[in-house]
Amino acid sequence: MRSSKLALRLVGSGVLAVAICPVSIAQTDDPNVVAPRAADAPLSAGVVDAFVRFLPGEPLRAPTDQTLVADAWRGERVSAQVILTAGLSVNNISIASSALTGPTGTIPASAVRIRREAYATADSVARSCPEKRQQNGMIQLPDPLLAPGKLAMTAADPVKLFVTIDVPRDAAPGVYNGTIVVSGHRGAAKSLVVAITVAPHRLPSPREGAFHLDLWQFPGALLDRYNDSTGADIAHWSPEHIAMLAPQYRLLADLGQRTATTYV
């Protein structure tokens, strides 16, 4: 598992990194978000660094960078955000990616995942467990990634999307080009250019790595929150509960998790 080589270049957007680490809350003076949005501006789409975080209701200007350019090893994951803004309400927004065409093959469109960012309640300041008694207020932090479906937005409520591109381990080195297309019923489609330069190096799979990943899990709390929010009455450790957990544990396994949190 390499750590120093997980930094990727994103044209016009500084540095993005694929890593598990604390993040800070970015304010609107970020240099990636510079172009003011006119009151009657049509649907606009732009690329922003993966580690920029926008709070609900935070004033947001349309990003001007419409090109996602990154370097990656074979088997690596590239991440970035796509921000959609408009000076009016736009409904039935759809977003899709083409395959990325390279020198002797393609990165399939299925390797490009586009998900909608949702919010979770979090501390306004990162702190260790002993410091939890010193509460400094709570915020809504963008964290869960959900299937986008058909999106809608208003001038005051931009859409934030998280894009990941999984480079196949057998991809030939070279530059892979494609597009991400955003369309809505009140404006013409917007295209974002994607160009990934694949290096000849190969990132080991999680099964091959020696890194010990241990993210705690709370399967009981997950079900409790689901029952509370939906009115369901699913029993703990029932087949329905196990089926609910399966995608989460599959994701952990893909990341290299080798341990499970259990209740005793």
Coordinates of C-alpha atoms in Angstrom, one line a residue:
M1 CA 0.0 0.0 0.0
R2 CA 1.7 3.2 -1.1
S3 CA 1.1 6.5 0.8
S4 CA 3.4 9.0 -0.8
K5 CA 2.2 8.2 -4.3
L6 CA -1.5 8.6 -3.6
A7 CA -1.5 12.3 -4.6
L8 CA -3.1 13.0 -8.0
R9 CA -2.9 16.1 -10.1
L10 CA -6.2 17.8 -11.0
V11 CA -5.8 20.7 -13.5
G12 CA -6.8 24.0 -12.1
S13 CA -7.8 22.4 -8.8
G14 CA -4.7 21.9 -6.8
V15 CA -4.1 18.4 -5.4
L16 CA -6.6 15.7 -4.6
A17 CA -5.6 12.5 -2.7
V18 CA -7.1 9.1 -2.4
A19 CA -6.6 8.5 1.3
I20 CA -8.4 8.1 4.7
C21 CA -7.5 11.2 6.6
P22 CA -9.2 14.1 8.5
V23 CA -10.6 16.8 6.3
S24 CA -11.1 20.5 7.0
I25 CA -14.1 22.6 6.1
A26 CA -13.4 24.7 3.0
Q27 CA -14.7 28.2 2.9
T28 CA -15.9 30.0 -0.2
D29 CA -12.6 31.8 -0.8
D30 CA -11.2 28.6 -2.2
P31 CA -9.3 29.5 -5.4
N32 CA -11.1 26.7 -7.3
V33 CA -14.5 28.4 -6.9
V34 CA -14.0 31.8 -8.5
A35 CA -16.6 32.7 -11.1
P36 CA -19.6 34.7 -9.9
R37 CA -23.0 33.3 -10.9
A38 CA -25.4 35.7 -12.6
A39 CA -28.9 35.7 -11.3
D40 CA -30.2 34.3 -14.6
A41 CA -27.3 32.0 -15.3
P42 CA -28.2 28.7 -17.0
L43 CA -27.2 25.3 -15.7
S44 CA -23.4 25.2 -15.1
A45 CA -21.1 22.3 -14.2
G46 CA -17.5 22.4 -13.0
V47 CA -14.8 20.2 -11.4
V48 CA -13.6 20.8 -7.9
D49 CA -11.0 19.1 -5.7
A50 CA -12.3 16.0 -4.0
F51 CA -11.3 17.3 -0.5
V52 CA -13.2 20.6 -0.7
R53 CA -16.3 20.6 1.6
F54 CA -19.3 22.7 1.2
L55 CA -21.8 23.3 4.1
P56 CA -25.6 23.5 3.5
G57 CA -26.7 27.0 2.6
E58 CA -23.1 28.1 2.1
P59 CA -22.9 30.7 -0.7
L60 CA -21.4 28.9 -3.7
R61 CA -20.0 30.3 -7.0
A62 CA -19.8 28.3 -10.1
P63 CA -16.4 26.6 -10.6
T64 CA -14.8 27.4 -13.9
D65 CA -12.6 24.3 -14.3
Q66 CA -14.4 21.9 -16.7
T67 CA -11.6 19.4 -17.1
L68 CA -10.8 16.5 -14.8
V69 CA -7.2 15.6 -15.5
A70 CA -5.4 13.1 -13.2
D71 CA -2.4 10.7 -13.0
A72 CA -3.0 7.2 -11.7
W73 CA -1.4 3.8 -11.3
R74 CA -3.2 0.8 -12.7
G75 CA -5.6 -0.4 -10.0
E76 CA -5.9 3.1 -8.4
R77 CA -9.0 5.1 -7.8
V78 CA -9.3 8.8 -9.0
S79 CA -11.6 11.1 -7.1
A80 CA -13.1 14.6 -7.8
Q81 CA -16.2 16.5 -7.3
V82 CA -18.6 18.0 -9.9
I83 CA -20.6 21.0 -8.7
L84 CA -23.8 22.0 -10.5
T85 CA -25.1 25.5 -10.2
A86 CA -27.8 27.6 -11.9
G87 CA -29.5 31.0 -11.4
L88 CA -32.9 29.3 -11.6
S89 CA -34.7 26.0 -10.7
V90 CA -33.7 23.0 -12.9
N91 CA -35.5 19.7 -12.7
N92 CA -34.8 16.2 -14.0
I93 CA -31.1 16.7 -14.1
S94 CA -29.2 13.6 -15.3
I95 CA -25.5 12.9 -15.4
A96 CA -23.7 10.2 -17.2
S97 CA -20.1 9.3 -18.2
S98 CA -18.8 7.8 -21.4
A99 CA -16.2 5.1 -21.5
L100 CA -12.6 6.5 -21.4
T101 CA -10.7 5.6 -24.6
G102 CA -7.0 4.8 -24.3
P103 CA -4.2 3.7 -26.6
T104 CA -5.2 0.1 -26.9
G105 CA -8.4 -0.2 -24.9
T106 CA -11.0 1.5 -22.7
I107 CA -11.8 2.2 -19.1
P108 CA -15.5 1.2 -19.2
A109 CA -18.2 3.7 -18.2
S110 CA -19.2 1.3 -15.4
A111 CA -15.8 2.1 -13.7
V112 CA -16.9 5.7 -13.4
R113 CA -19.2 6.2 -10.4
I114 CA -21.2 9.4 -9.9
R115 CA -22.9 9.8 -6.6
R116 CA -24.8 12.6 -4.8
E117 CA -23.4 14.0 -1.6
A118 CA -25.7 13.9 1.4
Y119 CA -25.1 15.3 4.9
A120 CA -24.5 13.9 8.3
T121 CA -24.3 15.7 11.7
A122 CA -20.7 16.1 12.9
D123 CA -18.6 18.1 15.3
S124 CA -17.6 21.4 14.0
V125 CA -14.0 20.8 15.1
A126 CA -12.1 17.5 14.9
R127 CA -11.0 16.2 18.3
S128 CA -10.0 13.0 20.1
C129 CA -12.3 10.9 22.2
P130 CA -11.2 12.4 25.6
E131 CA -11.9 15.8 24.2
K132 CA -15.5 15.0 23.2
R133 CA -16.8 16.6 26.4
Q134 CA -15.6 20.0 25.0
Q135 CA -18.5 20.5 22.6
N136 CA -17.9 23.4 20.1
G137 CA -21.2 23.0 18.2
M138 CA -22.4 20.7 15.5
I139 CA -22.6 21.1 11.7
Q140 CA -24.0 19.3 8.8
L141 CA -21.0 17.8 7.0
P142 CA -21.1 16.3 3.5
D143 CA -20.3 12.6 4.0
P144 CA -22.8 9.9 2.7
L145 CA -22.6 9.2 -1.0
L146 CA -26.0 8.2 -2.5
A147 CA -27.2 7.1 -5.9
P148 CA -28.0 10.4 -7.8
G149 CA -31.3 9.4 -9.5
K150 CA -33.1 12.3 -11.1
L151 CA -31.7 15.5 -9.6
A152 CA -33.4 18.8 -9.0
M153 CA -31.9 22.1 -7.9
T154 CA -32.6 25.8 -7.2
A155 CA -30.5 28.8 -7.5
A156 CA -29.9 28.6 -3.7
D157 CA -29.3 24.9 -3.6
P158 CA -26.4 23.7 -5.8
V159 CA -25.9 20.0 -6.4
K160 CA -22.6 18.4 -5.3
L161 CA -21.6 15.1 -6.9
F162 CA -18.7 12.9 -6.0
V163 CA -17.0 11.2 -9.0
T164 CA -14.7 8.1 -8.6
I165 CA -12.9 6.4 -11.5
D166 CA -11.5 2.9 -10.9
V167 CA -8.6 2.3 -13.2
P168 CA -8.4 -1.4 -14.2
R169 CA -5.4 -3.3 -13.0
D170 CA -4.8 -4.6 -16.6
A171 CA -5.2 -1.2 -18.2
A172 CA -2.4 -0.4 -20.8
P173 CA -0.3 2.7 -19.8
G174 CA -1.3 5.9 -21.7
V175 CA -3.9 8.7 -21.7
Y176 CA -7.6 7.8 -21.5
N177 CA -10.1 10.4 -22.7
G178 CA -13.8 10.6 -22.2
T179 CA -16.6 13.0 -21.1
I180 CA -19.1 13.5 -18.3
V181 CA -22.4 14.9 -19.6
V182 CA -24.9 16.8 -17.5
S183 CA -28.3 17.7 -18.8
G184 CA -31.5 19.3 -17.5
H185 CA -34.8 20.1 -19.1
R186 CA -34.2 23.9 -19.0
G187 CA -30.8 24.0 -20.6
A188 CA -28.5 22.4 -23.1
A189 CA -26.2 19.6 -22.0
K190 CA -22.9 20.5 -20.4
S191 CA -19.9 18.3 -21.1
L192 CA -16.9 17.9 -18.8
V193 CA -13.6 16.6 -20.3
V194 CA -12.0 13.6 -18.5
A195 CA -8.3 12.7 -19.2
I196 CA -6.6 10.1 -17.0
T197 CA -2.9 9.3 -17.6
V198 CA -2.3 5.7 -16.5
A199 CA 1.3 5.0 -15.4
P200 CA 2.9 1.6 -16.0
H201 CA 3.0 0.9 -12.3
R202 CA 0.4 -1.4 -10.7
L203 CA -1.1 -0.8 -7.3
P204 CA -1.4 -4.0 -5.3
S205 CA -4.9 -5.2 -4.6
P206 CA -6.2 -5.0 -1.0
R207 CA -5.7 -8.7 -0.6
E208 CA -2.0 -8.3 -1.6
G209 CA -1.3 -5.4 0.7
A210 CA 0.2 -5.6 4.2
F211 CA -1.6 -2.5 5.5
H212 CA -3.9 -3.2 8.4
L213 CA -7.2 -1.3 7.9
D214 CA -9.6 -1.4 10.9
L215 CA -12.7 0.8 10.6
W216 CA -15.1 0.2 13.4
Q217 CA -18.6 -0.9 12.5
F218 CA -21.9 -0.3 14.3
P219 CA -24.4 -2.8 12.7
G220 CA -26.9 -2.4 15.5
A221 CA -26.9 1.4 15.3
L222 CA -27.2 1.2 11.5
L223 CA -30.4 -0.8 11.8
D224 CA -31.8 1.5 14.6
R225 CA -31.3 4.6 12.5
Y226 CA -33.0 2.8 9.5
N227 CA -36.0 1.8 11.6
D228 CA -36.3 5.3 13.1
S229 CA -36.2 7.1 9.8
T230 CA -38.5 4.7 7.8
G231 CA -40.9 3.4 10.5
A232 CA -39.8 -0.1 9.7
D233 CA -39.6 -2.8 12.5
I234 CA -36.7 -5.0 11.3
A235 CA -35.3 -7.2 14.0
H236 CA -31.7 -7.2 14.9
W237 CA -29.7 -10.0 13.1
S238 CA -32.7 -11.0 11.1
P239 CA -32.2 -12.0 7.4
E240 CA -33.3 -8.5 6.4
H241 CA -30.7 -6.9 8.8
I242 CA -27.9 -9.1 7.4
A243 CA -28.9 -8.2 3.8
M244 CA -28.8 -4.5 4.8
L245 CA -25.2 -5.0 6.1
A246 CA -23.9 -7.0 3.1
P247 CA -23.1 -4.0 0.8
Q248 CA -21.4 -2.1 3.7
Y249 CA -19.1 -5.1 4.5
R250 CA -18.4 -5.7 0.8
L251 CA -17.2 -2.1 0.5
L252 CA -15.0 -2.6 3.6
A253 CA -13.5 -5.8 2.1
D254 CA -12.8 -4.0 -1.1
L255 CA -10.8 -1.4 0.9
G256 CA -8.8 -4.1 2.6
Q257 CA -10.7 -4.5 5.9
R258 CA -9.9 -7.8 7.5
T259 CA -11.6 -7.4 10.9
A260 CA -15.2 -7.2 12.0
T261 CA -16.6 -5.4 15.0
T262 CA -18.7 -7.8 17.1
Y263 CA -21.0 -7.4 20.1
V264 CA -20.2 -9.5 23.2

